[in-house]
Every structure is written in C-alpha cells, then in structure tokens.
Amino acid sequence: MASRARPDRCRAGVISWIVFVCSSSPTASACLGILWPRFAARRSVYGVDPDETHALGYERVDDDPNVSILLGTMEATGRWEATLRLRAWERKRLSLAPGQRLLDVGCGLGDAVLALANDLGTDGEIVGIDISAKMIAGAQSRARTARCRARFRVGDALELAEPNCSFDTARSERTLQWLTDPKAAVAEMTRVLRPGGLLSLIDTDWSTFDIDVGDRDLTTRVLDAMRIERRRPSNIGRRLADLVQDMGLELVDQTTVTQHWNDWNPDESLAPDGCFSMSSLAEDLVDAGQLAAHDCDRFVSTIHEAAREGRFSMALTMFGVVAVASQSVP
C-alpha cells in the first residue's frame, strides 16, 4: 500500500484512514479497526513526516517505515470501551476450561488471546497466527509470562497450517473485513475446530458509522459513503451470524456494542482519541465521490469548529457472534 500523500487532493490531510489489518498481503490476518492516535503526528517522537504517511495501513506492516506507529495504535484500539466489552462478552460465552487449545487468527500483538491464558490453566495452549512478523515478534515477547503454553507464528488466515479438528476454540477479531475471502477464512477456522468446538468472531460494520456536528449535508455525505463497500467487505459485521450458519455451525449467541466519541479538542490532538483524522475522512469522501477535492478544507474546518464548540459526536458499531461446530466429524 502506498504511503505517500497525493498533493493534488486534500493537502491538509495528515494521514489517510489508518487501517488496522496487521498484515502484509491482501489476505490480512488481523484487523482492529481504523485508528490514529493523538501522538502519531509528533515527528520528534516517531520520525514521521506527515506528508509521507498518507494511506498508511496494516496491509504492509513489516515493510512500512512507520511500523512503530502501527504497533502503538494497535494497542490503542484495544483500550476502546467497545473492545473491552466485546472481549468480556466473548470470554463469558466461550467458558474456556483448563487443558483446552485456543486458536487466534489475526492475533496482532496477542493481547486479546493472552488475556484468556489463565482460563486454560497450565495444561492449556494458545496458538496465535498473524501475517505480520513484527506483530508476531511482539506477541512472542508478551507471551513469556503467560500461564499456559503460547505459540505465535506467521501464517495466512486463508490457509491455516493446522490439522483438522485440533482446537477446542477459535477466535478472530476485526479481521474478516480486510480479507479477500472472509468465507474461506471462516471455513478454515471451522475445519480446525474439534466436534462441538466454539468459534468466536468480532468485527466492525462501517455502514453503522455516524457523525454529528450539526451539519445535515456533511452527515449525509459521510453516511452515504460508508454504506458502500469499496475494495473490501467493510460492512461484514452484520453478516457474521449468516456467515457462521452458512458454514454449518449453530449460532450460540450474538451481540453488538457501539463505540462513542463525544468530545474532542482539535487544537490539542490530531484526531478523536484512538480514531482517524478528519482530513483523512475528507480524503475518503473524495475517493467515494461524495466530496470535491477543493471542498476538503471547508469540510475539515466545519468539523473542527463544531468540536471546539462542543457539538461533536461520532459512533461506530461492532458485532460479535459465538457459534458451535457440529458434534460429528465431516
């Protein structure tokens, strides 16, 4: 993915949508949303030239000169209230037991799956797979203090190098929206589950994205752009239940959690906490044909002024499902 700004459009943009995919190929194995931390624009800390970070994303983590930013924002999204609530819901529904084996497809830095290590006991095992070697290195470092055995390796979500019926539970969080074939990835996770094993999927639905700054035209442009999937299944969150049932699994439970941003000072931070810049949003709207390039500055300034006056809010919904594999071996 290119990482250089396009000077002919939205010159005010600092960075395009920061895409959390944790991968280096179109078959991304980890995605944790779209973020941009408030510290990311500080070149003195990260050595990043804002004009050279446009379209920075997780498709090519290991080759990106700004990999430290990608790793940092990976942690930031894990602290979202919505993320924490979904993981707590997942843990309760999975009811992991000592001695079980757990697979995390798109494990990133391993924080989500390692938080489940105590439930597996000393005889249990965690296996984390991610397409990014940088992410895997971070996960391996964190795994040193895990209570159970923990193995992290580079791998492809669409071709899991694991035997059939070898895991009690499999999970994947905010990954499917960035894969070339989400159905194939779910089929692979289903394949490695033992009869009666549980599958947990958490993903974002970007058609639910909402922004309110007191400008009806601006809101309409954003909502119309988000409803359309371009180059990726960005709205797959709401399809998770159908996806697991199409694979022959029985749906156990499903839920939704909405992340809210209700205040932000654009004079103190580049973007709302753990989110993307408004210049990046403008650039995406240009790509979607919802905004003329020459209107970018006005679009951004309208949002910034609303935020300064306390008239800013955003929301995004994530979906979660837990399903059980057939009790019989196919």
PDB file of N, CA, C and O in Angstrom, residues 204-242:
ATOM      1  N   THR A 204     -16.215  -5.198  12.752  1.00  0.00           N
ATOM      2  CA  THR A 204     -16.820  -3.881  12.621  1.00  0.00           C
ATOM      3  C   THR A 204     -17.737  -3.827  11.411  1.00  0.00           C
ATOM      4  O   THR A 204     -17.512  -4.515  10.420  1.00  0.00           O
ATOM      5  N   ASP A 205     -18.772  -3.017  11.502  1.00  0.00           N
ATOM      6  CA  ASP A 205     -19.625  -2.733  10.354  1.00  0.00           C
ATOM      7  C   ASP A 205     -19.579  -1.232  10.115  1.00  0.00           C
ATOM      8  O   ASP A 205     -20.185  -0.446  10.846  1.00  0.00           O
ATOM      9  N   TRP A 206     -18.832  -0.837   9.086  1.00  0.00           N
ATOM     10  CA  TRP A 206     -18.612   0.589   8.846  1.00  0.00           C
ATOM     11  C   TRP A 206     -19.830   1.312   8.290  1.00  0.00           C
ATOM     12  O   TRP A 206     -19.863   2.544   8.251  1.00  0.00           O
ATOM     13  N   SER A 207     -20.868   0.551   7.894  1.00  0.00           N
ATOM     14  CA  SER A 207     -22.106   1.223   7.481  1.00  0.00           C
ATOM     15  C   SER A 207     -22.820   1.820   8.685  1.00  0.00           C
ATOM     16  O   SER A 207     -23.727   2.637   8.524  1.00  0.00           O
ATOM     17  N   THR A 208     -22.405   1.428   9.903  1.00  0.00           N
ATOM     18  CA  THR A 208     -23.017   1.976  11.114  1.00  0.00           C
ATOM     19  C   THR A 208     -22.336   3.261  11.575  1.00  0.00           C
ATOM     20  O   THR A 208     -22.791   3.885  12.536  1.00  0.00           O
ATOM     21  N   PHE A 209     -21.244   3.636  10.924  1.00  0.00           N
ATOM     22  CA  PHE A 209     -20.520   4.832  11.348  1.00  0.00           C
ATOM     23  C   PHE A 209     -21.427   6.057  11.272  1.00  0.00           C
ATOM     24  O   PHE A 209     -22.131   6.278  10.296  1.00  0.00           O
ATOM     25  N   ASP A 210     -21.410   6.859  12.319  1.00  0.00           N
ATOM     26  CA  ASP A 210     -22.253   8.041  12.379  1.00  0.00           C
ATOM     27  C   ASP A 210     -21.450   9.213  12.926  1.00  0.00           C
ATOM     28  O   ASP A 210     -20.587   9.034  13.784  1.00  0.00           O
ATOM     29  N   ILE A 211     -21.711  10.385  12.415  1.00  0.00           N
ATOM     30  CA  ILE A 211     -21.045  11.595  12.902  1.00  0.00           C
ATOM     31  C   ILE A 211     -22.079  12.711  12.960  1.00  0.00           C
ATOM     32  O   ILE A 211     -22.931  12.829  12.076  1.00  0.00           O
ATOM     33  N   ASP A 212     -22.031  13.498  14.014  1.00  0.00           N
ATOM     34  CA  ASP A 212     -22.972  14.595  14.185  1.00  0.00           C
ATOM     35  C   ASP A 212     -22.215  15.845  14.601  1.00  0.00           C
ATOM     36  O   ASP A 212     -21.598  15.884  15.669  1.00  0.00           O
ATOM     37  N   VAL A 213     -22.228  16.837  13.733  1.00  0.00           N
ATOM     38  CA  VAL A 213     -21.601  18.127  14.052  1.00  0.00           C
ATOM     39  C   VAL A 213     -22.580  19.268  13.769  1.00  0.00           C
ATOM     40  O   VAL A 213     -22.189  20.415  13.585  1.00  0.00           O
ATOM     41  N   GLY A 214     -23.876  18.919  13.700  1.00  0.00           N
ATOM     42  CA  GLY A 214     -24.876  19.938  13.454  1.00  0.00           C
ATOM     43  C   GLY A 214     -24.965  20.397  12.016  1.00  0.00           C
ATOM     44  O   GLY A 214     -25.512  21.469  11.732  1.00  0.00           O
ATOM     45  N   ASP A 215     -24.442  19.578  11.092  1.00  0.00           N
ATOM     46  CA  ASP A 215     -24.470  19.934   9.667  1.00  0.00           C
ATOM     47  C   ASP A 215     -25.082  18.761   8.909  1.00  0.00           C
ATOM     48  O   ASP A 215     -24.440  17.717   8.733  1.00  0.00           O
ATOM     49  N   ARG A 216     -26.327  18.904   8.469  1.00  0.00           N
ATOM     50  CA  ARG A 216     -27.045  17.796   7.839  1.00  0.00           C
ATOM     51  C   ARG A 216     -26.386  17.350   6.533  1.00  0.00           C
ATOM     52  O   ARG A 216     -26.289  16.146   6.251  1.00  0.00           O
ATOM     53  N   ASP A 217     -25.934  18.289   5.729  1.00  0.00           N
ATOM     54  CA  ASP A 217     -25.303  17.930   4.459  1.00  0.00           C
ATOM     55  C   ASP A 217     -24.028  17.124   4.691  1.00  0.00           C
ATOM     56  O   ASP A 217     -23.791  16.116   4.032  1.00  0.00           O
ATOM     57  N   LEU A 218     -23.219  17.561   5.637  1.00  0.00           N
ATOM     58  CA  LEU A 218     -21.976  16.845   5.949  1.00  0.00           C
ATOM     59  C   LEU A 218     -22.283  15.429   6.407  1.00  0.00           C
ATOM     60  O   LEU A 218     -21.654  14.465   5.967  1.00  0.00           O
ATOM     61  N   THR A 219     -23.250  15.297   7.302  1.00  0.00           N
ATOM     62  CA  THR A 219     -23.614  13.974   7.817  1.00  0.00           C
ATOM     63  C   THR A 219     -24.090  13.056   6.701  1.00  0.00           C
ATOM     64  O   THR A 219     -23.703  11.888   6.630  1.00  0.00           O
ATOM     65  N   THR A 220     -24.912  13.575   5.809  1.00  0.00           N
ATOM     66  CA  THR A 220     -25.433  12.772   4.705  1.00  0.00           C
ATOM     67  C   THR A 220     -24.315  12.268   3.809  1.00  0.00           C
ATOM     68  O   THR A 220     -24.313  11.108   3.380  1.00  0.00           O
ATOM     69  N   ARG A 221     -23.351  13.129   3.529  1.00  0.00           N
ATOM     70  CA  ARG A 221     -22.226  12.729   2.687  1.00  0.00           C
ATOM     71  C   ARG A 221     -21.452  11.567   3.324  1.00  0.00           C
ATOM     72  O   ARG A 221     -21.088  10.592   2.654  1.00  0.00           O
ATOM     73  N   VAL A 222     -21.194  11.670   4.617  1.00  0.00           N
ATOM     74  CA  VAL A 222     -20.439  10.630   5.307  1.00  0.00           C
ATOM     75  C   VAL A 222     -21.215   9.316   5.325  1.00  0.00           C
ATOM     76  O   VAL A 222     -20.679   8.253   5.007  1.00  0.00           O
ATOM     77  N   LEU A 223     -22.485   9.375   5.702  1.00  0.00           N
ATOM     78  CA  LEU A 223     -23.284   8.162   5.802  1.00  0.00           C
ATOM     79  C   LEU A 223     -23.426   7.471   4.454  1.00  0.00           C
ATOM     80  O   LEU A 223     -23.343   6.242   4.366  1.00  0.00           O
ATOM     81  N   ASP A 224     -23.645   8.242   3.399  1.00  0.00           N
ATOM     82  CA  ASP A 224     -23.766   7.642   2.064  1.00  0.00           C
ATOM     83  C   ASP A 224     -22.474   6.952   1.645  1.00  0.00           C
ATOM     84  O   ASP A 224     -22.502   5.876   1.030  1.00  0.00           O
ATOM     85  N   ALA A 225     -21.348   7.562   1.973  1.00  0.00           N
ATOM     86  CA  ALA A 225     -20.063   6.962   1.608  1.00  0.00           C
ATOM     87  C   ALA A 225     -19.815   5.669   2.367  1.00  0.00           C
ATOM     88  O   ALA A 225     -19.275   4.702   1.819  1.00  0.00           O
ATOM     89  N   MET A 226     -20.208   5.626   3.632  1.00  0.00           N
ATOM     90  CA  MET A 226     -19.944   4.458   4.464  1.00  0.00           C
ATOM     91  C   MET A 226     -20.834   3.267   4.119  1.00  0.00           C
ATOM     92  O   MET A 226     -20.491   2.128   4.433  1.00  0.00           O
ATOM     93  N   ARG A 227     -21.958   3.510   3.513  1.00  0.00           N
ATOM     94  CA  ARG A 227     -22.864   2.408   3.197  1.00  0.00           C
ATOM     95  C   ARG A 227     -22.330   1.515   2.093  1.00  0.00           C
ATOM     96  O   ARG A 227     -22.731   0.357   1.965  1.00  0.00           O
ATOM     97  N   ILE A 228     -21.443   2.041   1.283  1.00  0.00           N
ATOM     98  CA  ILE A 228     -20.940   1.313   0.116  1.00  0.00           C
ATOM     99  C   ILE A 228     -19.620   0.635   0.434  1.00  0.00           C
ATOM    100  O   ILE A 228     -18.693   1.261   0.940  1.00  0.00           O
ATOM    101  N   GLU A 229     -19.521  -0.646   0.141  1.00  0.00           N
ATOM    102  CA  GLU A 229     -18.277  -1.386   0.338  1.00  0.00           C
ATOM    103  C   GLU A 229     -17.411  -1.219  -0.908  1.00  0.00           C
ATOM    104  O   GLU A 229     -17.825  -1.557  -2.011  1.00  0.00           O
ATOM    105  N   ARG A 230     -16.216  -0.714  -0.708  1.00  0.00           N
ATOM    106  CA  ARG A 230     -15.299  -0.480  -1.817  1.00  0.00           C
ATOM    107  C   ARG A 230     -13.996  -1.226  -1.567  1.00  0.00           C
ATOM    108  O   ARG A 230     -13.297  -0.974  -0.613  1.00  0.00           O
ATOM    109  N   ARG A 231     -13.712  -2.172  -2.412  1.00  0.00           N
ATOM    110  CA  ARG A 231     -12.448  -2.920  -2.391  1.00  0.00           C
ATOM    111  C   ARG A 231     -12.304  -3.858  -1.191  1.00  0.00           C
ATOM    112  O   ARG A 231     -11.304  -4.521  -1.061  1.00  0.00           O
ATOM    113  N   ARG A 232     -13.286  -3.893  -0.298  1.00  0.00           N
ATOM    114  CA  ARG A 232     -13.174  -4.786   0.857  1.00  0.00           C
ATOM    115  C   ARG A 232     -14.554  -4.948   1.495  1.00  0.00           C
ATOM    116  O   ARG A 232     -15.428  -4.097   1.327  1.00  0.00           O
ATOM    117  N   PRO A 233     -14.787  -6.034   2.246  1.00  0.00           N
ATOM    118  CA  PRO A 233     -16.075  -6.241   2.911  1.00  0.00           C
ATOM    119  C   PRO A 233     -16.155  -5.450   4.209  1.00  0.00           C
ATOM    120  O   PRO A 233     -16.215  -6.004   5.311  1.00  0.00           O
ATOM    121  N   SER A 234     -16.183  -4.131   4.115  1.00  0.00           N
ATOM    122  CA  SER A 234     -16.114  -3.265   5.288  1.00  0.00           C
ATOM    123  C   SER A 234     -17.347  -3.342   6.176  1.00  0.00           C
ATOM    124  O   SER A 234     -17.285  -2.969   7.342  1.00  0.00           O
ATOM    125  N   ASN A 235     -18.453  -3.837   5.631  1.00  0.00           N
ATOM    126  CA  ASN A 235     -19.688  -3.913   6.401  1.00  0.00           C
ATOM    127  C   ASN A 235     -20.045  -5.338   6.794  1.00  0.00           C
ATOM    128  O   ASN A 235     -21.212  -5.668   6.989  1.00  0.00           O
ATOM    129  N   ILE A 236     -19.036  -6.163   6.966  1.00  0.00           N
ATOM    130  CA  ILE A 236     -19.274  -7.578   7.227  1.00  0.00           C
ATOM    131  C   ILE A 236     -19.795  -7.845   8.634  1.00  0.00           C
ATOM    132  O   ILE A 236     -20.342  -8.913   8.899  1.00  0.00           O
ATOM    133  N   GLY A 237     -19.628  -6.900   9.549  1.00  0.00           N
ATOM    134  CA  GLY A 237     -20.038  -7.135  10.930  1.00  0.00           C
ATOM    135  C   GLY A 237     -21.444  -7.684  11.048  1.00  0.00           C
ATOM    136  O   GLY A 237     -21.686  -8.692  11.726  1.00  0.00           O
ATOM    137  N   ARG A 238     -22.397  -7.080  10.376  1.00  0.00           N
ATOM    138  CA  ARG A 238     -23.787  -7.502  10.485  1.00  0.00           C
ATOM    139  C   ARG A 238     -24.046  -8.831   9.794  1.00  0.00           C
ATOM    140  O   ARG A 238     -25.112  -9.432   9.972  1.00  0.00           O
ATOM    141  N   ARG A 239     -23.084  -9.317   9.008  1.00  0.00           N
ATOM    142  CA  ARG A 239     -23.262 -10.584   8.300  1.00  0.00           C
ATOM    143  C   ARG A 239     -22.613 -11.772   9.012  1.00  0.00           C
ATOM    144  O   ARG A 239     -22.614 -12.885   8.492  1.00  0.00           O
ATOM    145  N   LEU A 240     -22.041 -11.540  10.181  1.00  0.00           N
ATOM    146  CA  LEU A 240     -21.318 -12.612  10.869  1.00  0.00           C
ATOM    147  C   LEU A 240     -22.214 -13.810  11.182  1.00  0.00           C
ATOM    148  O   LEU A 240     -21.798 -14.966  11.021  1.00  0.00           O
ATOM    149  N   ALA A 241     -23.425 -13.552  11.656  1.00  0.00           N
ATOM    150  CA  ALA A 241     -24.327 -14.653  12.002  1.00  0.00           C
ATOM    151  C   ALA A 241     -24.633 -15.515  10.782  1.00  0.00           C
ATOM    152  O   ALA A 241     -24.594 -16.757  10.848  1.00  0.00           O
ATOM    153  N   ASP A 242     -24.935 -14.877   9.664  1.00  0.00           N
ATOM    154  CA  ASP A 242     -25.205 -15.640   8.440  1.00  0.00           C
ATOM    155  C   ASP A 242     -23.973 -16.404   7.993  1.00  0.00           C
ATOM    156  O   ASP A 242     -24.070 -17.531   7.503  1.00  0.00           O
TER     157      ASP A 242
END
